[in-house]
Amino acid sequence: MAPREARALNATAAGWLAKQQRDDFTRADREELERWLQADPANAVAYARAEHAWQRAERLRAVPTTVRRGFSIPRFPSVRAVAAVFLAVVALAASLWWGALRPEIYASGVGERRTVALEDGSHIDLNTASRIEVDYADDRRTVHLTSGEALFDVAKDSRPFIVEGGGAVVRAVGTQFNVRLRGQVVEVTVAEGIVAVGEEHYTRAQDAAPAPSQVAAGSAAVIGPGAVTKITLEEEVVRRRLAWREGVIELKGETLDQAVAEFNRYRSAKLLIADPRIASIRVGGRFKVNEAEKFLGAVQAGFAVRLVEGGDGTVYLLAQE
Amino acid sequence: MHDLLARLAWFKSVILPHEPALRRQVRRLAAPGVDHEDVISEALTRAYSASDWSRIDRGRGYLFTIARNLLFDAARRRSIVSFHQFADLETLDVPDGAPSVETIVSAEDELRRLQEVVDQLPPQCRRVFLLRRVEERSLQEIAVALGLSVSTVEKHLAKAMELLTQALAERDPVIPASTAPLWRRAKHGR
């Protein structure tokens, strides 16, 4: 085939792919496409190549920020969003009515993410399966994180903003930080400003307490029983820890074990590593939190791992014999 | 019709992941004066036309064998085959056992490749492509947002796909050569 001919064929194939994206792609169009595909294997090859590229490009969907730079257009609000706004208005009216009803409780379900706007202009993003109690008083703003993970975007105010959870206390004025309850320890990551962190019982009993540790932007602290450990993080790591706000899990050399635990936070049907030999495989990539299937596909493609689905939806990861 | 779709699906999952490797090998091994693109597209078309396609699940070996024969023929016609080239052509026959180093690509590498390729699209093509593929907007919505007609949006999308197809054909996909693709598992119940 002459180069010019080959180029024309590729353009025609790409044209078919684009045309198929139209809402008004009709049955007649489809039949015409099929006739074209059957007319010459070279047509089918050109079309398959374009479709293959289209399918490969799907992976880009897991990367909202870097690629989408400024190209977003607002979506029409969905029925669900309208309903949510309606419910929020009702809830607000109710809380105004009940004035003294405190604390306010906000929670997210498994796989859900939500943003809570507070009266002082602060925002709290709740990650999957998380729960907070907001207790604002005249002299302090207190939020209890009782489960999960939350990102606090704190508006400046004369009152300190205090997050308590998992035995840790984080105190801030105006700043942005993430708090994640991780079993025995609490992980605090600071994106902006400075916060003071400490253990709850010390901070409460102000006399004998050791001075709380200061944690600045780009750093993190792990608060465990009897110890506060501070770590300086690369910008990249801070970004990755906050990627959940875009609904993304970013992996870079985590073990399969850790990666699976990360996806499981968003799933009710869990993934389970049923073979310790594969638990320490290192994985990388950027995935949407609700697209564990893609992650599993990539794992299967890259490693000798096979999947077995249990009756209850649990997916078992096994070594391929 | 069902046959056509099944064959296309097979071709995409078993053969096309090896196109980038095929391109590199053919360029490296073709005798002087042999048109690479001709050999590559002929190899792909022959692979697509295989009568026993449903039994072929090791695309790399199959595709490379076709390509090697085509290269032999082309070289023979030009009677310029040296010993050295024959030896090289043998190396085209890569077994499907272990994936070759070049095809082990992590999900992250794939993402970086895709981004590179998309970044090189003309601005309007890129915008349309990302809105459709990443944000899943309808062509109608995109047309309204960018102040274009739907058919212009469609043309930009077609151009983007043409360029992407060409660029991605040079870059290995994330699926390594050795992995039996999903369709095979489904078929043999493995």
Coordinates of C-alpha atoms in Angstrom, one line a residue:
Chain A
M1 CA 0.0 0.0 0.0
A2 CA 1.3 3.4 -0.9
P3 CA 2.0 5.7 2.1
R4 CA -0.7 8.1 1.0
E5 CA -3.2 5.3 0.7
A6 CA -2.3 4.0 4.1
R7 CA -2.8 7.4 5.7
A8 CA -6.1 7.9 4.0
L9 CA -7.2 4.5 5.4
N10 CA -6.1 5.4 8.9
A11 CA -8.0 8.7 8.7
T12 CA -11.2 6.9 7.6
A13 CA -10.9 4.4 10.4
A14 CA -10.4 7.2 12.9
G15 CA -13.4 9.0 11.4
W16 CA -15.6 6.0 12.0
L17 CA -14.5 5.8 15.6
A18 CA -15.3 9.5 16.1
K19 CA -18.6 9.2 14.3
Q20 CA -19.6 6.4 16.6
Q21 CA -19.3 8.8 19.6
R22 CA -22.2 10.8 18.3
D23 CA -25.5 10.5 20.1
D24 CA -27.3 10.2 16.8
F25 CA -25.2 7.3 15.4
T26 CA -27.9 5.2 13.9
R27 CA -28.5 1.6 13.1
A28 CA -28.0 2.5 9.4
D29 CA -24.6 4.0 10.3
R30 CA -23.7 0.9 12.1
E31 CA -24.6 -1.3 9.2
E32 CA -22.6 0.9 6.9
L33 CA -19.6 0.5 9.2
E34 CA -20.0 -3.2 9.2
R35 CA -20.1 -3.3 5.5
W36 CA -16.9 -1.2 5.3
L37 CA -15.2 -3.5 7.8
Q38 CA -16.1 -6.6 5.9
A39 CA -15.1 -5.1 2.5
D40 CA -11.4 -5.5 3.1
P41 CA -9.3 -6.9 5.9
A42 CA -7.1 -3.8 5.7
N43 CA -10.1 -1.7 6.7
A44 CA -10.8 -4.0 9.7
V45 CA -7.1 -3.8 10.7
A46 CA -7.1 0.0 10.5
Y47 CA -10.3 0.2 12.5
A48 CA -9.0 -2.3 15.1
R49 CA -5.9 -0.2 15.6
A50 CA -7.8 2.9 16.2
E51 CA -10.1 1.2 18.6
H52 CA -7.1 -0.4 20.4
A53 CA -5.7 3.1 20.9
W54 CA -9.0 4.4 22.1
Q55 CA -9.2 1.6 24.7
R56 CA -5.6 2.2 25.8
A57 CA -6.4 5.8 26.3
E58 CA -9.0 4.9 28.9
R59 CA -6.3 4.7 31.5
L60 CA -6.1 8.5 31.3
R61 CA -9.4 8.7 33.1
A62 CA -7.6 7.9 36.3
V63 CA -5.7 11.2 36.0
P64 CA -8.0 14.1 36.6
T65 CA -5.7 17.0 37.4
T66 CA -2.6 16.9 35.3
V67 CA -4.3 16.1 32.0
R68 CA -7.5 18.0 32.5
R69 CA -5.8 21.3 33.2
G70 CA -8.4 23.9 32.5
F71 CA -10.5 21.9 30.1
S72 CA -13.3 21.2 32.4
I73 CA -16.8 22.3 31.6
P74 CA -19.4 22.2 34.3
R75 CA -21.7 19.2 34.3
F76 CA -25.4 19.6 34.6
P77 CA -26.4 18.8 38.1
S78 CA -27.7 15.2 38.4
V79 CA -30.9 14.3 40.0
R80 CA -28.9 12.9 42.9
A81 CA -27.0 16.2 43.3
V82 CA -30.2 18.2 43.3
A83 CA -31.7 15.8 45.8
A84 CA -28.5 16.1 48.0
V85 CA -28.8 19.9 47.9
F86 CA -32.4 19.7 48.8
L87 CA -31.6 17.4 51.7
A88 CA -28.8 19.7 52.8
V89 CA -31.2 22.7 52.8
V90 CA -33.7 20.7 54.8
A91 CA -30.9 19.6 57.2
L92 CA -29.7 23.2 57.6
A93 CA -33.2 24.5 58.2
A94 CA -33.7 21.8 60.8
S95 CA -30.4 22.5 62.5
L96 CA -31.2 26.2 62.6
W97 CA -34.6 25.4 64.1
W98 CA -33.1 23.1 66.7
G99 CA -30.3 25.7 67.3
A100 CA -28.8 24.1 70.3
L101 CA -28.5 20.6 68.8
R102 CA -24.9 19.7 69.0
P103 CA -22.6 18.2 67.9
E104 CA -23.4 17.9 64.3
I105 CA -22.6 14.5 62.8
Y106 CA -21.5 13.9 59.3
A107 CA -20.6 10.5 57.8
S108 CA -19.7 9.0 54.4
G109 CA -20.5 5.4 53.3
V110 CA -18.1 2.9 51.9
G111 CA -16.9 4.2 48.6
E112 CA -18.5 7.6 49.2
R113 CA -16.7 10.9 49.4
R114 CA -18.3 14.1 50.6
T115 CA -17.5 17.7 51.5
V116 CA -18.9 19.4 54.5
A117 CA -19.0 23.2 54.6
L118 CA -19.0 24.7 58.0
E119 CA -20.4 28.0 59.2
D120 CA -17.0 29.6 59.6
G121 CA -16.0 29.0 56.0
S122 CA -13.9 25.9 56.8
H123 CA -14.4 22.8 54.6
I124 CA -14.0 19.2 55.5
D125 CA -13.6 16.5 52.9
L126 CA -14.6 13.1 54.2
N127 CA -13.0 10.1 52.5
T128 CA -14.7 6.7 52.3
A129 CA -16.3 5.2 55.5
S130 CA -15.5 8.2 57.6
R131 CA -17.4 10.0 60.4
I132 CA -17.0 13.3 62.2
E133 CA -18.7 15.2 64.9
V134 CA -18.5 19.0 64.7
D135 CA -18.7 20.9 67.9
Y136 CA -18.2 24.6 67.6
A137 CA -18.2 26.7 70.8
D138 CA -17.4 30.4 71.5
D139 CA -13.8 29.7 72.3
R140 CA -12.9 26.8 70.2
R141 CA -13.9 24.8 67.1
T142 CA -13.6 21.1 67.8
V143 CA -14.1 18.3 65.3
H144 CA -14.0 14.6 66.4
L145 CA -12.8 12.2 63.8
T146 CA -14.4 8.9 64.9
S147 CA -13.5 6.8 61.9
G148 CA -11.8 7.0 58.5
E149 CA -9.9 9.9 57.0
A150 CA -10.6 13.6 56.5
L151 CA -9.0 16.6 55.0
F152 CA -9.4 19.8 56.9
D153 CA -9.4 23.1 55.1
V154 CA -9.5 25.5 58.0
A155 CA -10.7 29.1 57.6
K156 CA -8.9 31.7 59.7
D157 CA -10.7 32.6 62.9
S158 CA -9.8 33.8 66.3
R159 CA -10.8 30.4 67.8
P160 CA -8.4 27.5 67.4
F161 CA -9.5 24.6 65.3
I162 CA -9.0 21.3 67.0
V163 CA -9.3 17.8 65.6
E164 CA -9.4 14.9 68.0
G165 CA -9.3 11.3 66.9
G166 CA -7.7 8.0 67.7
G167 CA -6.0 9.4 70.7
A168 CA -4.4 12.3 68.8
V169 CA -5.1 16.0 68.9
V170 CA -4.3 18.4 66.1
R171 CA -4.5 22.1 66.7
A172 CA -4.5 24.7 63.9
V173 CA -5.6 28.2 63.2
G174 CA -5.9 28.5 59.4
T175 CA -4.3 25.8 57.4
Q176 CA -4.9 22.6 55.4
F177 CA -4.2 19.2 56.8
N178 CA -5.2 15.6 56.4
V179 CA -5.9 13.2 59.3
R180 CA -6.2 9.5 58.8
L181 CA -7.0 6.9 61.5
R182 CA -4.8 3.9 60.8
G183 CA -5.5 1.3 63.4
Q184 CA -3.2 1.9 66.3
V185 CA -1.8 5.2 65.0
V186 CA -3.0 8.5 63.6
E187 CA -1.4 9.9 60.5
V188 CA -1.4 13.7 60.1
T189 CA -0.2 15.2 56.9
V190 CA 0.1 19.0 56.5
A191 CA -0.4 20.6 53.1
E192 CA -0.5 24.2 54.2
G193 CA 0.5 26.2 57.3
I194 CA 1.5 24.8 60.6
V195 CA -0.4 22.6 63.1
A196 CA 0.5 21.4 66.6
V197 CA 0.0 17.7 67.3
G198 CA 0.0 15.7 70.4
E199 CA -1.6 12.8 72.3
E200 CA -5.0 13.5 73.6
H201 CA -4.6 12.7 77.3
Y202 CA -1.4 14.9 77.5
T203 CA -3.0 17.8 75.7
R204 CA -6.0 17.6 77.9
A205 CA -4.1 17.7 81.1
Q206 CA -2.3 20.8 80.2
D207 CA 0.1 20.9 83.2
A208 CA 2.4 17.9 82.8
A209 CA 2.1 17.7 79.1
P210 CA 5.2 17.7 76.9
A211 CA 5.1 20.6 74.4
P212 CA 3.1 19.6 71.4
S213 CA 5.1 19.0 68.2
Q214 CA 4.8 21.6 65.5
V215 CA 4.3 20.1 62.1
A216 CA 4.7 22.4 59.1
A217 CA 3.5 22.2 55.5
G218 CA 5.2 19.4 53.6
S219 CA 5.6 17.3 56.8
A220 CA 3.7 14.7 58.5
A221 CA 3.4 13.2 62.0
V222 CA 2.4 9.8 63.2
I223 CA 0.9 9.8 66.6
G224 CA 0.9 6.5 68.4
P225 CA 0.5 5.4 72.0
G226 CA 3.3 7.2 73.8
A227 CA 5.0 8.7 70.8
V228 CA 4.8 11.4 68.2
T229 CA 7.1 10.9 65.2
K230 CA 7.6 13.7 62.7
I231 CA 8.6 13.1 59.1
T232 CA 9.4 15.4 56.3
L233 CA 7.8 14.4 53.1
E234 CA 8.6 15.1 49.5
E235 CA 6.0 17.3 47.8
E236 CA 5.2 14.3 45.6
V237 CA 4.3 12.2 48.6
V238 CA 2.0 14.9 50.1
R239 CA 0.2 15.1 46.8
R240 CA -0.2 11.3 46.7
R241 CA -1.6 11.2 50.2
L242 CA -4.2 13.8 49.2
A243 CA -5.0 12.2 45.9
W244 CA -8.1 10.6 47.4
R245 CA -9.9 14.0 47.2
E246 CA -9.9 13.5 43.4
G247 CA -11.1 10.0 43.9
V248 CA -7.7 8.6 43.0
I249 CA -5.4 6.0 44.5
E250 CA -1.7 6.6 43.6
L251 CA 0.7 3.8 44.1
K252 CA 4.4 4.0 43.8
G253 CA 6.2 0.9 44.9
E254 CA 3.7 0.0 47.5
T255 CA 3.3 -3.8 48.2
L256 CA 0.4 -5.6 46.7
D257 CA -0.8 -6.0 50.3
Q258 CA -0.9 -2.3 50.9
A259 CA -2.4 -1.6 47.6
V260 CA -5.2 -4.1 48.2
A261 CA -5.9 -2.6 51.6
E262 CA -6.1 0.8 50.0
F263 CA -8.7 -0.3 47.4
N264 CA -10.6 -2.2 50.1
R265 CA -11.4 1.0 51.9
Y266 CA -13.7 1.8 49.1
R267 CA -15.3 -1.6 48.6
S268 CA -17.8 -3.6 50.4
A269 CA -16.9 -6.8 48.5
K270 CA -13.2 -7.0 49.5
L271 CA -10.1 -8.1 47.8
L272 CA -8.1 -10.7 49.6
I273 CA -4.6 -11.9 49.1
A274 CA -4.9 -15.6 49.5
D275 CA -1.3 -16.4 48.9
P276 CA 1.5 -14.8 51.0
R277 CA 4.0 -15.3 48.2
I278 CA 2.4 -12.5 46.2
A279 CA 1.8 -10.1 49.1
S280 CA 5.1 -8.3 48.7
I281 CA 5.0 -7.7 44.9
R282 CA 5.6 -3.9 44.4
V283 CA 3.1 -2.1 42.3
G284 CA 2.7 1.3 40.8
G285 CA 0.1 3.3 39.0
R286 CA -2.8 5.8 39.3
F287 CA -6.3 4.4 39.6
K288 CA -9.7 5.7 40.4
V289 CA -10.8 4.5 43.9
N290 CA -13.8 2.6 42.5
E291 CA -11.9 1.0 39.6
A292 CA -10.2 -1.8 41.4
E293 CA -10.9 -4.0 38.4
K294 CA -8.5 -1.9 36.3
F295 CA -5.9 -2.3 39.0
L296 CA -6.5 -6.0 39.1
G297 CA -6.2 -6.2 35.4
A298 CA -2.8 -4.4 35.5
V299 CA -1.6 -6.7 38.3
Q300 CA -2.7 -9.8 36.3
A301 CA -1.1 -8.5 33.2
G302 CA 2.2 -7.7 34.9
F303 CA 2.6 -10.6 37.4
A304 CA 1.8 -14.2 37.8
V305 CA -1.3 -13.6 39.7
R306 CA -4.8 -15.0 39.1
L307 CA -8.1 -14.1 40.5
V308 CA -10.9 -16.2 41.9
E309 CA -14.2 -14.7 42.8
G310 CA -16.0 -16.1 45.8
G311 CA -19.7 -16.5 46.1
D312 CA -20.1 -13.4 48.3
G313 CA -18.2 -11.2 45.7
T314 CA -14.9 -11.4 47.6
V315 CA -12.0 -11.5 45.0
Y316 CA -9.2 -13.8 46.0
L317 CA -5.7 -13.1 44.6
L318 CA -3.6 -16.2 44.1
A319 CA -0.2 -17.0 42.7
Q320 CA -0.4 -18.5 39.2
E321 CA 1.0 -22.0 39.4
Chain B
M1 CA -21.6 -10.2 12.2
H2 CA -20.9 -11.9 15.5
D3 CA -17.9 -13.5 13.8
L4 CA -16.6 -10.1 12.7
L5 CA -16.8 -8.7 16.2
A6 CA -15.2 -11.8 17.7
R7 CA -12.4 -11.6 15.2
L8 CA -11.9 -7.9 15.9
A9 CA -11.8 -8.5 19.7
W10 CA -9.3 -11.3 19.2
F11 CA -7.1 -9.2 16.9
K12 CA -7.1 -6.3 19.4
S13 CA -6.2 -8.4 22.4
V14 CA -3.9 -11.0 20.9
I15 CA -2.2 -9.3 18.0
L16 CA -2.2 -5.6 18.4
P17 CA -0.4 -5.4 21.7
H18 CA 2.7 -6.6 19.8
E19 CA 2.5 -4.1 17.0
P20 CA 5.1 -1.7 18.6
A21 CA 7.6 -4.6 19.0
L22 CA 6.9 -5.7 15.5
R23 CA 7.6 -2.2 14.2
R24 CA 10.9 -2.1 16.0
Q25 CA 12.0 -5.5 14.8
V26 CA 11.0 -5.0 11.2
R27 CA 12.8 -1.7 11.0
R28 CA 15.9 -3.3 12.5
L29 CA 15.9 -6.3 10.2
A30 CA 14.5 -5.3 6.9
A31 CA 17.0 -5.5 4.1
P32 CA 17.9 -2.1 2.5
G33 CA 15.3 -1.0 0.0
V34 CA 12.5 -3.0 1.6
D35 CA 9.5 -0.8 2.7
H36 CA 9.0 -1.3 6.4
E37 CA 5.5 0.0 6.5
D38 CA 4.5 -2.4 3.7
V39 CA 5.8 -5.4 5.6
I40 CA 4.2 -4.3 8.9
S41 CA 0.8 -3.6 7.4
E42 CA 0.9 -6.8 5.4
A43 CA 1.8 -8.8 8.5
L44 CA -1.0 -7.3 10.4
T45 CA -3.5 -7.9 7.6
R46 CA -2.5 -11.5 7.2
A47 CA -2.7 -12.1 10.9
Y48 CA -6.2 -10.6 10.9
S49 CA -7.2 -12.9 8.1
A50 CA -6.0 -16.1 9.7
S51 CA -8.7 -18.8 9.2
D52 CA -7.9 -20.5 12.5
W53 CA -7.7 -17.3 14.5
S54 CA -9.7 -18.6 17.4
R55 CA -7.0 -21.2 18.2
I56 CA -4.2 -18.7 18.1
D57 CA -3.5 -17.2 21.5
R58 CA 0.1 -16.4 21.4
G59 CA 0.1 -13.4 19.2
R60 CA 3.7 -12.4 19.3
G61 CA 5.1 -15.6 17.9
Y62 CA 2.4 -15.8 15.3
L63 CA 2.8 -12.2 14.1
F64 CA 6.6 -12.4 14.1
T65 CA 6.6 -15.6 12.1
I66 CA 4.4 -13.9 9.4
A67 CA 6.7 -10.9 9.4
R68 CA 9.8 -13.1 9.1
N69 CA 8.5 -14.9 6.1
L70 CA 7.5 -11.6 4.5
L71 CA 11.0 -10.2 5.1
F72 CA 12.6 -13.4 3.7
D73 CA 10.4 -13.1 0.6
A74 CA 11.2 -9.4 0.1
A75 CA 14.9 -10.0 0.6
R76 CA 14.9 -13.0 -1.8
R77 CA 13.2 -11.0 -4.4
R78 CA 15.9 -8.4 -4.2
S79 CA 18.5 -11.2 -4.0
I80 CA 20.4 -9.3 -1.4
V81 CA 20.3 -11.6 1.6
S82 CA 23.5 -12.0 3.4
F83 CA 24.3 -14.7 5.9
H84 CA 24.2 -12.1 8.6
Q85 CA 20.7 -11.1 7.7
F86 CA 19.4 -14.6 7.8
A87 CA 20.8 -15.0 11.3
D88 CA 19.1 -11.8 12.3
L89 CA 15.8 -12.9 10.9
E90 CA 15.9 -16.0 13.0
T91 CA 15.9 -13.8 16.1
L92 CA 12.6 -12.4 15.0
D93 CA 11.0 -15.6 16.1
V94 CA 10.7 -14.6 19.7
P95 CA 9.0 -17.4 21.8
D96 CA 6.0 -16.4 23.8
G97 CA 7.3 -17.9 27.0
A98 CA 8.8 -15.1 29.0
P99 CA 8.0 -11.5 28.0
S100 CA 10.9 -9.8 26.5
V101 CA 12.3 -7.0 28.6
E102 CA 11.0 -4.3 26.3
T103 CA 7.4 -5.3 26.8
I104 CA 7.3 -5.2 30.6
V105 CA 5.6 -2.0 31.2
S106 CA 4.1 -0.9 34.4
A107 CA 0.8 0.9 34.6
E108 CA 2.7 4.0 35.5
D109 CA 4.9 3.8 32.4
E110 CA 1.8 3.4 30.3
L111 CA 0.2 6.4 31.8
R112 CA 3.3 8.5 31.1
R113 CA 3.4 7.4 27.5
L114 CA -0.3 8.2 27.1
Q115 CA 0.2 11.6 28.5
E116 CA 3.2 12.3 26.3
V117 CA 1.3 11.4 23.3
V118 CA -1.8 13.4 24.3
D119 CA 0.3 16.4 25.1
Q120 CA 1.5 16.5 21.5
L121 CA -1.9 16.7 19.9
P122 CA -2.9 20.0 18.5
P123 CA -4.7 22.1 21.2
Q124 CA -8.2 21.8 19.9
C125 CA -7.9 18.1 19.1
R126 CA -6.5 17.5 22.6
R127 CA -9.3 19.5 24.3
V128 CA -12.0 17.6 22.4
F129 CA -10.3 14.2 22.9
L130 CA -9.9 14.7 26.7
L131 CA -13.4 16.0 27.2
R132 CA -14.8 13.0 25.4
R133 CA -12.4 10.2 26.6
V134 CA -11.6 11.4 30.1
E135 CA -14.6 13.5 31.1
E136 CA -17.0 11.5 29.0
R137 CA -18.9 14.5 27.7
S138 CA -21.2 14.0 24.8
L139 CA -20.1 15.6 21.5
Q140 CA -23.1 17.8 21.8
E141 CA -22.0 19.1 25.2
I142 CA -18.4 19.6 23.9
A143 CA -19.8 21.5 21.0
V144 CA -21.7 23.9 23.2
A145 CA -18.8 24.4 25.6
L146 CA -16.3 25.1 22.9
G147 CA -18.6 27.1 20.7
L148 CA -18.2 24.7 17.7
S149 CA -20.6 22.6 15.6
V150 CA -21.0 18.9 16.4
S151 CA -19.5 18.0 13.1
T152 CA -16.4 20.1 13.8
V153 CA -16.1 18.4 17.2
E154 CA -16.3 15.1 15.4
K155 CA -13.6 16.1 13.0
H156 CA -11.3 17.2 15.8
L157 CA -11.9 13.9 17.6
A158 CA -11.2 11.9 14.4
K159 CA -7.9 13.8 13.9
A160 CA -7.0 13.2 17.5
M161 CA -7.6 9.5 17.1
E162 CA -5.7 9.3 13.9
L163 CA -2.6 10.8 15.5
L164 CA -3.0 8.8 18.7
T165 CA -3.3 5.6 16.9
Q166 CA -0.1 6.3 15.0
A167 CA 1.8 7.4 18.1
L168 CA 0.6 4.5 20.3
A169 CA 1.5 2.0 17.6
E170 CA 5.1 2.8 18.4
R171 CA 4.7 2.4 22.2
D172 CA 4.3 -0.8 24.0
P173 CA 1.0 -1.2 25.8
V174 CA 0.9 -2.3 29.4
I175 CA 0.0 -5.9 28.6
P176 CA 3.2 -7.9 28.3
A177 CA 3.6 -10.4 25.5
S178 CA 3.4 -13.5 27.7
T179 CA 0.1 -12.9 29.3
A180 CA -2.8 -14.8 28.0
P181 CA -5.4 -12.1 27.4
L182 CA -8.8 -12.2 29.0
W183 CA -10.7 -13.5 26.0
R184 CA -8.6 -16.7 26.2
R185 CA -9.4 -17.2 29.9
A186 CA -13.0 -16.8 29.2
K187 CA -12.9 -19.3 26.3
H188 CA -11.0 -22.0 28.0
G189 CA -12.5 -21.3 31.4
R190 CA -9.1 -20.7 32.9

